[in-house]
Coordinates of C-alpha atoms in Angstrom, one line a residue:
Chain A
M1 CA 69.9 185.5 193.0
V2 CA 74.2 185.0 192.2
R3 CA 75.3 186.2 188.8
L4 CA 76.5 183.4 186.8
L5 CA 79.4 186.1 185.7
D6 CA 80.2 186.7 189.7
L7 CA 81.3 182.5 189.6
G8 CA 83.7 183.0 187.2
L9 CA 85.1 186.0 188.7
T10 CA 85.4 184.5 192.1
K11 CA 87.2 181.7 190.5
V12 CA 89.5 184.3 189.0
S13 CA 90.1 186.2 192.0
S14 CA 91.2 183.0 194.2
I15 CA 93.5 181.8 191.1
I16 CA 95.4 185.3 191.5
F17 CA 95.3 185.6 195.2
D18 CA 97.0 182.0 195.2
M19 CA 99.6 182.8 192.9
A20 CA 99.9 186.4 195.1
G21 CA 100.8 184.2 197.9
L22 CA 102.8 181.2 196.0
A23 CA 104.8 184.3 194.2
E24 CA 106.0 186.6 197.8
N25 CA 107.2 183.2 199.4
T26 CA 109.0 181.9 195.5
V27 CA 110.6 185.9 196.0
S28 CA 111.3 186.0 199.8
K29 CA 113.0 182.3 199.4
A30 CA 115.2 182.8 196.9
I31 CA 116.2 185.7 198.7
T32 CA 117.0 183.7 202.7
S33 CA 118.7 181.1 200.2
Y34 CA 121.0 183.7 198.8
Q35 CA 121.3 185.1 202.4
D36 CA 122.6 181.4 203.7
N37 CA 124.2 180.8 199.7
E38 CA 121.1 176.9 200.2
V39 CA 121.2 177.1 196.7
S40 CA 119.3 173.2 197.4
T41 CA 116.4 175.3 197.3
K42 CA 116.6 175.5 193.0
N43 CA 114.3 172.8 192.5
Q44 CA 111.5 174.4 195.1
I45 CA 111.6 177.6 193.9
F46 CA 111.7 177.0 189.7
E47 CA 108.6 174.2 191.0
S48 CA 106.5 177.4 192.0
S49 CA 108.2 179.1 189.6
A50 CA 106.4 177.0 186.9
K51 CA 103.6 176.7 188.6
L52 CA 103.3 180.1 188.2
R53 CA 103.9 180.2 185.2
F54 CA 100.9 178.1 184.2
L55 CA 98.2 179.5 186.4
Q56 CA 99.0 182.8 184.2
D57 CA 97.7 180.9 181.4
E58 CA 94.8 179.4 183.5
V59 CA 93.3 183.0 184.3
S60 CA 94.1 184.1 181.0
E61 CA 92.4 181.0 179.7
L62 CA 89.3 181.6 182.0
C63 CA 89.5 185.0 181.4
I64 CA 88.5 185.1 177.9
E65 CA 85.9 182.2 178.3
L66 CA 84.8 185.3 181.1
I67 CA 84.5 187.6 178.2
A68 CA 83.3 185.8 175.1
R69 CA 80.3 184.2 177.7
F70 CA 79.2 186.9 179.9
Q71 CA 80.4 190.5 178.2
P72 CA 81.1 191.9 181.2
V73 CA 81.4 194.9 181.5
A74 CA 82.1 198.6 183.9
T75 CA 83.6 197.2 186.9
D76 CA 83.3 193.7 186.4
L77 CA 85.3 194.2 182.9
R78 CA 88.3 196.2 184.2
Y79 CA 88.7 193.9 186.8
I80 CA 88.5 191.1 184.7
K81 CA 91.6 192.9 181.8
S82 CA 93.5 193.7 185.5
C83 CA 93.5 190.0 186.4
M84 CA 95.1 189.1 182.9
E85 CA 97.9 192.2 183.8
L86 CA 98.3 190.0 188.0
S87 CA 98.8 187.4 186.6
Y88 CA 101.6 188.0 184.2
V89 CA 103.5 190.1 188.0
F90 CA 102.8 187.6 189.9
S91 CA 104.4 184.8 186.9
R92 CA 107.3 187.7 186.3
F93 CA 107.6 187.6 190.0
G94 CA 108.4 183.8 190.3
R95 CA 111.3 183.9 187.3
Y96 CA 112.3 186.2 188.9
A97 CA 112.8 184.6 192.3
F98 CA 114.7 181.7 189.9
D99 CA 116.8 183.9 188.5
I100 CA 118.2 185.1 191.6
I101 CA 118.9 181.6 192.6
T102 CA 120.6 180.0 189.2
V103 CA 122.8 183.7 190.2
L104 CA 123.3 182.2 193.3
E105 CA 124.1 178.5 191.5
I106 CA 126.9 179.3 188.8
L107 CA 128.9 182.5 190.9
G108 CA 128.0 180.4 194.4
P109 CA 129.3 179.9 197.1
L110 CA 129.3 183.5 198.2
E111 CA 129.5 183.6 201.4
L112 CA 132.1 185.9 201.3
C113 CA 130.5 187.6 199.3
D114 CA 128.4 191.2 201.5
K115 CA 125.0 190.9 200.6
S116 CA 123.8 193.4 203.3
S117 CA 122.4 196.4 199.9
V118 CA 120.4 192.8 198.2
I119 CA 119.7 192.2 201.8
R120 CA 118.7 196.3 201.9
M121 CA 116.9 196.7 198.8
S122 CA 114.6 193.0 199.0
K123 CA 114.2 193.9 202.3
L124 CA 112.1 196.7 200.8
V125 CA 110.6 195.0 197.6
L126 CA 108.8 192.6 199.2
E127 CA 107.5 194.7 201.5
M128 CA 106.1 197.1 197.9
M129 CA 105.0 193.5 197.3
D130 CA 103.4 192.6 200.0
L131 CA 101.8 196.7 200.2
G132 CA 100.5 195.8 196.7
I133 CA 99.1 192.3 197.5
S134 CA 96.3 194.1 200.8
A135 CA 96.2 197.1 198.7
L136 CA 94.5 194.6 195.7
R137 CA 92.5 192.6 198.4
L138 CA 90.8 195.5 200.2
R139 CA 90.5 196.8 197.0
D140 CA 92.0 200.2 199.2
N141 CA 94.0 203.1 196.2
S142 CA 95.3 204.9 199.6
I143 CA 97.9 203.3 200.1
L144 CA 99.3 203.4 196.5
A145 CA 100.5 206.1 196.9
K146 CA 103.5 204.0 200.0
I147 CA 104.2 201.6 197.2
Y148 CA 105.0 204.7 194.4
E149 CA 107.4 206.4 196.6
M150 CA 109.1 202.8 197.9
E151 CA 109.7 202.9 194.1
E152 CA 111.7 205.4 193.5
M153 CA 113.8 204.4 196.2
V154 CA 114.3 201.1 195.5
D155 CA 115.3 203.2 191.4
M156 CA 117.6 205.4 193.5
M157 CA 119.6 202.1 195.4
Y158 CA 120.7 199.9 192.2
R159 CA 121.5 203.2 190.5
K160 CA 124.2 204.3 193.6
S161 CA 124.7 200.6 193.6
T162 CA 125.3 199.9 189.3
R163 CA 127.9 202.9 189.7
E164 CA 130.0 202.0 192.2
S165 CA 130.3 198.2 191.1
S166 CA 130.6 199.9 187.7
Q167 CA 134.0 201.1 189.5
I168 CA 135.8 198.1 191.1
V169 CA 134.6 195.1 188.6
T170 CA 138.5 196.3 187.0
T171 CA 140.3 194.7 190.4
N172 CA 141.5 191.2 189.1
N173 CA 140.0 190.0 192.3
Y174 CA 138.6 186.0 191.3
S175 CA 135.5 186.2 194.6
D176 CA 135.3 190.1 194.1
N177 CA 134.5 190.1 190.9
R178 CA 131.9 187.5 191.3
C179 CA 130.5 188.5 194.4
N180 CA 130.3 192.2 192.5
I181 CA 128.2 190.6 189.8
S182 CA 126.1 189.0 191.5
T183 CA 124.9 191.7 193.3
A184 CA 124.2 193.7 190.8
L185 CA 123.0 190.8 188.8
I186 CA 120.4 190.1 192.1
L187 CA 119.3 194.8 191.9
K188 CA 118.5 194.1 189.1
Y189 CA 116.3 191.4 189.4
L190 CA 115.2 193.0 192.3
E191 CA 114.2 196.5 190.6
R192 CA 112.1 194.8 187.9
I193 CA 109.9 192.8 190.9
S194 CA 109.7 196.2 192.6
D195 CA 108.7 198.3 189.3
H196 CA 106.2 194.8 188.9
A197 CA 104.8 195.6 192.3
C198 CA 104.5 199.1 190.5
Y199 CA 102.3 197.8 188.2
I200 CA 99.7 195.4 190.8
A201 CA 99.6 199.1 192.6
D202 CA 98.7 200.4 189.0
S203 CA 95.9 197.6 188.5
V204 CA 94.4 198.5 191.9
N205 CA 94.0 201.7 190.7
Y206 CA 92.6 201.3 187.0
I207 CA 89.7 199.0 189.0
E208 CA 88.5 201.6 191.0
T209 CA 88.9 204.6 189.1
G210 CA 88.8 202.6 184.9
M211 CA 92.4 205.8 184.9
A212 CA 95.4 203.4 183.6
S213 CA 99.2 204.8 184.7
P214 CA 101.7 206.1 183.4
R215 CA 103.9 203.3 181.6
R216 CA 107.4 203.5 184.2
Chain B
M1 CA 133.8 194.5 200.1
G2 CA 133.8 197.6 201.5
N3 CA 133.3 200.0 198.8
L4 CA 129.4 197.6 198.3
D5 CA 128.3 197.9 202.3
N6 CA 129.6 201.6 202.0
S7 CA 126.8 201.8 198.8
L8 CA 124.4 203.1 200.8
R9 CA 124.1 206.5 202.0
S10 CA 123.3 207.4 205.6
S11 CA 121.5 209.8 204.5
I12 CA 119.7 206.9 201.5
K13 CA 119.1 204.5 204.3
D14 CA 118.4 206.5 206.7
E15 CA 115.1 207.1 204.3
I16 CA 114.4 203.9 203.4
D17 CA 114.1 202.8 207.5
A18 CA 111.6 205.8 207.3
I19 CA 109.6 205.5 204.3
S20 CA 109.5 201.2 205.6
E21 CA 109.4 202.2 209.2
Y22 CA 106.6 204.9 207.9
T23 CA 104.2 202.0 205.4
K24 CA 103.6 199.8 208.7
I25 CA 101.4 202.2 210.0
K26 CA 97.7 202.2 208.7
A27 CA 98.7 205.3 205.6
E28 CA 96.3 208.2 205.9
T29 CA 93.8 207.5 202.7
D30 CA 95.3 210.0 199.3
T31 CA 98.7 212.3 201.3
P32 CA 100.0 213.7 197.1
T33 CA 103.0 212.2 196.8
K34 CA 106.5 214.1 196.1
N35 CA 106.3 212.9 192.3
G36 CA 102.1 213.6 191.9
I37 CA 101.7 210.1 190.4
L38 CA 98.9 209.6 192.4
P39 CA 97.1 213.0 192.9
S40 CA 97.4 213.2 188.8
F41 CA 95.0 209.6 188.3
K42 CA 92.6 211.7 191.1
A43 CA 91.8 215.1 188.9
E44 CA 91.9 213.1 186.2
T45 CA 89.2 211.2 187.1
E46 CA 87.5 213.9 188.5
R47 CA 87.7 216.4 185.8
N48 CA 86.4 212.6 184.0
L49 CA 84.0 212.0 186.0
D50 CA 82.7 214.9 187.3
S51 CA 82.0 217.4 184.1
E52 CA 78.5 217.5 182.2
L53 CA 78.8 216.0 178.7
K54 CA 78.1 219.3 176.1
I55 CA 77.2 218.4 173.3
E56 CA 78.6 221.4 170.7
N57 CA 76.1 221.8 167.4
P58 CA 73.1 219.6 168.4
K59 CA 70.8 218.3 165.7
L60 CA 68.1 217.7 168.6
S61 CA 68.4 219.0 172.1
I62 CA 65.3 217.9 175.3
Q63 CA 65.4 220.6 177.4
S64 CA 63.3 220.2 180.2
L65 CA 61.1 217.7 178.2
K66 CA 58.6 216.1 180.8
A67 CA 55.5 213.5 180.3
W68 CA 52.2 212.5 181.7
F69 CA 50.2 209.6 180.6
S70 CA 46.2 209.9 182.2
G71 CA 47.7 212.5 185.2
K72 CA 50.4 210.7 185.6
L73 CA 54.8 211.7 185.1
A74 CA 56.5 209.5 182.8
L75 CA 59.4 211.0 181.8
K76 CA 61.1 214.0 184.7
G77 CA 62.3 216.6 183.6
I78 CA 64.8 214.6 180.8
N79 CA 67.6 216.8 179.7
L80 CA 69.7 215.4 176.0
D81 CA 71.4 216.7 173.9
V82 CA 71.7 214.4 170.4
K83 CA 74.9 214.7 168.3
E84 CA 74.8 214.8 164.3
N85 CA 75.2 211.5 162.3
C86 CA 75.6 209.3 165.8
V87 CA 74.2 207.2 166.3
T88 CA 72.7 207.4 170.9
A89 CA 71.6 204.8 172.3
L90 CA 68.8 205.3 175.1
I91 CA 69.1 201.6 177.8
G92 CA 67.0 200.9 180.8
P93 CA 64.7 199.0 182.4
S94 CA 61.4 198.0 181.3
G95 CA 58.9 201.1 182.0
C96 CA 61.9 203.8 183.0
G97 CA 60.6 206.2 179.9
K98 CA 62.7 204.8 176.5
T99 CA 60.0 204.4 174.0
T100 CA 58.5 207.7 175.7
L101 CA 60.5 209.4 175.5
L102 CA 61.3 208.5 171.7
R103 CA 57.6 209.1 171.1
C104 CA 57.8 212.6 172.4
I105 CA 60.4 213.1 170.5
N106 CA 58.7 213.2 167.1
R107 CA 55.2 214.1 168.2
M108 CA 53.7 210.8 168.8
H109 CA 53.2 211.3 172.2
D110 CA 50.2 213.4 171.4
L111 CA 48.8 210.7 169.5
T112 CA 48.2 208.8 173.0
P113 CA 44.4 210.1 174.7
N114 CA 45.2 211.3 178.1
A115 CA 49.7 212.1 177.1
T116 CA 50.2 215.4 178.0
A117 CA 53.8 216.9 177.0
D118 CA 55.9 219.7 178.5
G119 CA 59.0 221.5 177.7
K120 CA 60.8 222.3 175.0
I121 CA 62.7 219.7 172.2
I122 CA 64.5 221.4 169.8
L123 CA 65.6 219.6 166.3
D124 CA 68.0 222.4 164.3
D125 CA 66.6 225.8 165.8
L126 CA 63.3 224.4 165.8
N127 CA 61.6 223.9 168.9
I128 CA 58.6 220.9 167.9
Y129 CA 56.7 222.3 171.2
D130 CA 55.9 224.7 169.7
K131 CA 51.9 225.4 168.6
Q132 CA 52.8 226.5 165.2
S133 CA 54.8 223.5 165.1
D134 CA 53.2 221.3 162.7
P135 CA 53.1 217.3 163.4
V136 CA 53.6 215.9 159.9
L137 CA 55.8 217.8 158.6
I138 CA 58.1 216.8 161.3
K139 CA 57.0 213.4 161.6
R140 CA 58.1 214.1 158.3
R141 CA 61.9 214.7 159.3
M142 CA 62.0 212.4 161.3
G143 CA 61.6 208.3 160.4
M144 CA 60.3 205.1 162.8
V145 CA 60.9 201.9 163.3
F146 CA 59.6 199.3 165.5
Q147 CA 59.5 197.1 167.7
K148 CA 57.5 194.0 164.7
P149 CA 58.4 194.5 161.6
N150 CA 55.2 196.4 159.8
P151 CA 54.6 196.1 156.4
F152 CA 51.6 197.3 154.8
P153 CA 50.4 194.8 154.7
T154 CA 48.3 193.8 151.1
M155 CA 51.1 196.2 149.1
S156 CA 54.1 194.8 147.2
I157 CA 57.6 195.5 148.3
Y158 CA 57.9 197.7 146.0
D159 CA 54.5 199.6 147.1
N160 CA 55.9 199.9 150.7
V161 CA 58.5 201.7 150.1
A162 CA 57.4 204.2 147.7
A163 CA 53.7 204.8 149.7
G164 CA 54.9 207.8 152.2
L165 CA 56.1 209.4 148.3
K166 CA 52.5 209.3 147.0
L167 CA 51.0 210.2 150.6
N168 CA 53.7 213.2 149.8
G169 CA 51.8 213.5 146.5
I170 CA 54.5 212.6 144.2
K171 CA 52.9 211.3 141.0
D172 CA 56.6 211.7 139.3
K173 CA 57.3 207.7 138.7
N174 CA 60.7 207.4 137.1
L175 CA 61.4 209.8 140.6
I176 CA 59.3 207.5 142.5
K177 CA 61.4 204.6 141.3
D178 CA 64.6 205.9 141.9
I179 CA 63.8 207.2 145.5
V180 CA 62.0 203.7 146.0
H181 CA 66.2 202.1 144.3
D182 CA 68.2 204.8 146.5
S183 CA 66.3 203.1 149.7
L184 CA 66.6 199.8 149.5
K185 CA 70.3 200.0 148.7
G186 CA 69.8 202.6 151.8
A187 CA 68.5 200.2 153.5
A188 CA 70.8 196.5 152.3
L189 CA 68.0 195.1 150.5
W190 CA 68.5 196.3 146.8
E191 CA 69.9 192.7 146.3
E192 CA 67.9 190.2 148.1
V193 CA 64.5 191.9 146.3
K194 CA 65.5 193.4 143.0
N195 CA 63.5 190.8 141.4
D196 CA 60.9 190.1 143.9
L197 CA 59.8 193.9 143.7
D198 CA 55.7 193.3 143.2
K199 CA 55.9 190.2 146.4
P200 CA 54.0 190.8 148.8
G201 CA 56.2 192.9 151.6
I202 CA 54.4 190.2 154.4
S203 CA 56.4 187.4 152.1
L204 CA 60.0 188.3 153.5
S205 CA 61.2 186.9 156.1
G206 CA 61.2 188.7 160.1
G207 CA 64.6 190.5 158.5
Q208 CA 63.5 191.3 155.0
Q209 CA 60.5 192.4 156.6
Q210 CA 62.3 194.7 158.9
R211 CA 64.5 196.7 156.1
L212 CA 61.8 197.1 154.5
C213 CA 60.3 199.3 157.5
I214 CA 63.8 200.9 157.1
A215 CA 63.5 201.7 153.8
R216 CA 60.5 203.0 153.5
A217 CA 61.5 205.3 156.7
L218 CA 64.7 206.2 154.7
A219 CA 62.0 206.8 151.3
M220 CA 61.1 209.9 153.0
Q221 CA 65.0 211.1 153.2
P222 CA 64.1 211.4 156.9
E223 CA 67.8 213.8 159.2
I224 CA 66.4 211.3 162.7
L225 CA 66.1 208.7 162.3
L226 CA 64.0 206.5 165.4
M227 CA 64.9 202.6 166.4
D228 CA 62.1 201.3 169.1
E229 CA 63.9 198.2 169.7
P230 CA 64.5 197.1 166.1
T231 CA 65.8 193.5 166.9
S232 CA 64.0 192.6 169.5
A233 CA 62.2 189.7 166.9
L234 CA 64.9 189.4 165.1
D235 CA 67.3 186.3 165.8
P236 CA 70.4 187.0 165.6
I237 CA 72.0 187.2 161.8
A238 CA 69.3 189.5 161.1
S239 CA 70.1 191.5 164.2
S240 CA 73.5 191.9 163.1
K241 CA 72.6 192.7 159.1
I242 CA 70.2 195.8 161.0
E243 CA 73.5 196.4 163.4
E244 CA 75.9 196.9 160.4
L245 CA 72.9 198.9 158.9
M246 CA 72.0 201.5 161.9
N247 CA 76.2 202.4 161.1
D248 CA 75.8 203.0 157.3
L249 CA 72.9 205.0 158.2
K250 CA 74.5 206.9 160.4
K251 CA 76.9 208.5 157.7
N252 CA 73.8 210.5 156.3
L253 CA 71.5 210.9 158.9
T254 CA 71.0 211.1 163.2
V255 CA 70.1 207.7 164.6
I256 CA 68.6 207.3 167.9
I257 CA 67.9 203.5 168.9
V258 CA 65.7 202.4 172.2
T259 CA 67.3 198.7 173.6
H260 CA 67.3 196.4 176.0
N261 CA 69.8 194.9 174.5
M262 CA 73.0 196.1 176.2
Q263 CA 76.2 194.8 174.1
Q264 CA 74.0 196.0 171.4
A265 CA 74.0 199.6 172.3
A266 CA 77.8 199.2 172.9
R267 CA 78.2 197.6 170.1
V268 CA 76.2 200.2 167.4
S269 CA 75.8 203.9 169.1
D270 CA 78.9 206.7 169.7
Y271 CA 76.9 207.4 172.8
T272 CA 74.5 206.1 175.5
A273 CA 72.0 207.8 177.6
F274 CA 70.7 205.2 181.0
M275 CA 66.9 206.3 182.1
Y276 CA 66.2 205.0 185.2
L277 CA 62.0 205.7 186.1
G278 CA 61.3 208.3 184.1
E279 CA 65.3 209.7 185.1
L280 CA 68.3 210.3 182.7
I281 CA 70.5 208.5 185.3
E282 CA 73.8 209.1 183.3
F283 CA 74.6 210.4 179.4
G284 CA 78.1 209.9 177.6
P285 CA 80.6 208.1 175.1
T286 CA 79.7 204.2 174.5
D287 CA 82.3 203.5 175.3
Q288 CA 82.3 206.5 179.3
I289 CA 79.6 204.3 180.2
F290 CA 79.8 200.4 179.4
K291 CA 84.2 200.8 181.2
Y292 CA 83.5 203.6 183.5
P293 CA 79.9 204.9 184.3
K294 CA 80.1 207.1 186.7
K295 CA 76.2 206.6 188.1
E296 CA 77.1 203.7 190.5
L297 CA 73.1 202.4 190.0
T298 CA 74.5 203.0 185.7
E299 CA 77.2 200.5 186.7
R300 CA 74.6 197.9 188.3
Y301 CA 72.8 198.0 185.3
I302 CA 74.4 197.9 183.1
S303 CA 76.2 195.1 185.3
G304 CA 73.4 192.8 185.8
K305 CA 73.2 193.7 189.0
F306 CA 69.4 194.5 188.7
G307 CA 67.1 194.9 185.9

């Protein structure tokens, strides 16, 4: 016999993994748009971001309802708490994707800019998102260490790029400044996405072990 | 633009590429990270989950307790320490031995025909199963409240509370009056019955009757209060009053409660013991038992996956 709580948990899981897929696609689309100077995707990215925000509220409501109706404990309770956290994380991914495309819209066109640092970091960040979502899907906390390692690399790249940007931002060349500002902003958004990918890892660890991770 | 182009030193880039490549391969599990974030989780997990709960200076220490009914083993060597001024909940499916354990604690088990027990139950420094221990004196130190309220049917509210005192030879009417007053107050019943003390105990509602039984137990000034599913026959409002009462009572005595209501155990108890088929499966702080149980069996039971 299926527990009534399991029906609710299945529904929450389904929304969470829908959000995960949508968040990954949205971030990926924003990065590709930046790379290709394709600002026409802005509306699609905005809609995806808005949908993620809406789904976050839906997960929240559903989780509160499950707690109120079934008073879950142990793994069930930890999973529900984590789903609320994860829905926020996925919603933030959507928001950062929208921020990236907005940078392109405001400062673009940016076809003359060197985008290699953003492309390098985005490759890493997308991989972190993918690993985090896989760990969540498989409830496998053996790959979390890799995500934390990658986050350190992203931080290192971000600090280095920021230092270097600050040295050249005084130039009078308008084109250079647009490139530098857009790169700095997008690297910041990517750095935040990598932090949120770690929150996915933290949630997987919490679901599996019950141990909370230190806030980064 | 060249500045940003060269923003990554080749050594860092190589490392990134190496990590990216590395993560594509199925990771070998549990490799410690350089900064030790994940290993520290694991170390904490192991420390918390593998440690046995030790209670300093327990009020009651149950050691290797076995109990039989007609030769059938009902308790299979229970070890459990009960902390003073705390509520300890015993949970588990029907027939797991919760009530038997409770009845062993105040030696009511002895009264059942063909029932025997072996082991130690240390109350402070006294082994209550020592041959020299007097069961009557032991029962006096432990009050008991049962599933169904059982006030003495022919007695008034006042006499229900005073009965134990009178049976124990107390004749000072003023003293009895004071104790009855204090006991009814202690059971959160005084305000509801102070003008009806001469009415029969059974004229009260179910919840009030149960609190009358608690008052009756409190009148003997017990050190431990044993409660065997004290709210299972009560409505939610009456149940919540008993639960609030437990929280007050533990300031002055130690409470052990048997309950089938897991949410009640989670709400009222400081420690929870999960029993199954006569064994103590897991014992720990209630917060831990309900959020991070160590044992799979506990997890399955409290999550409603069997019962």
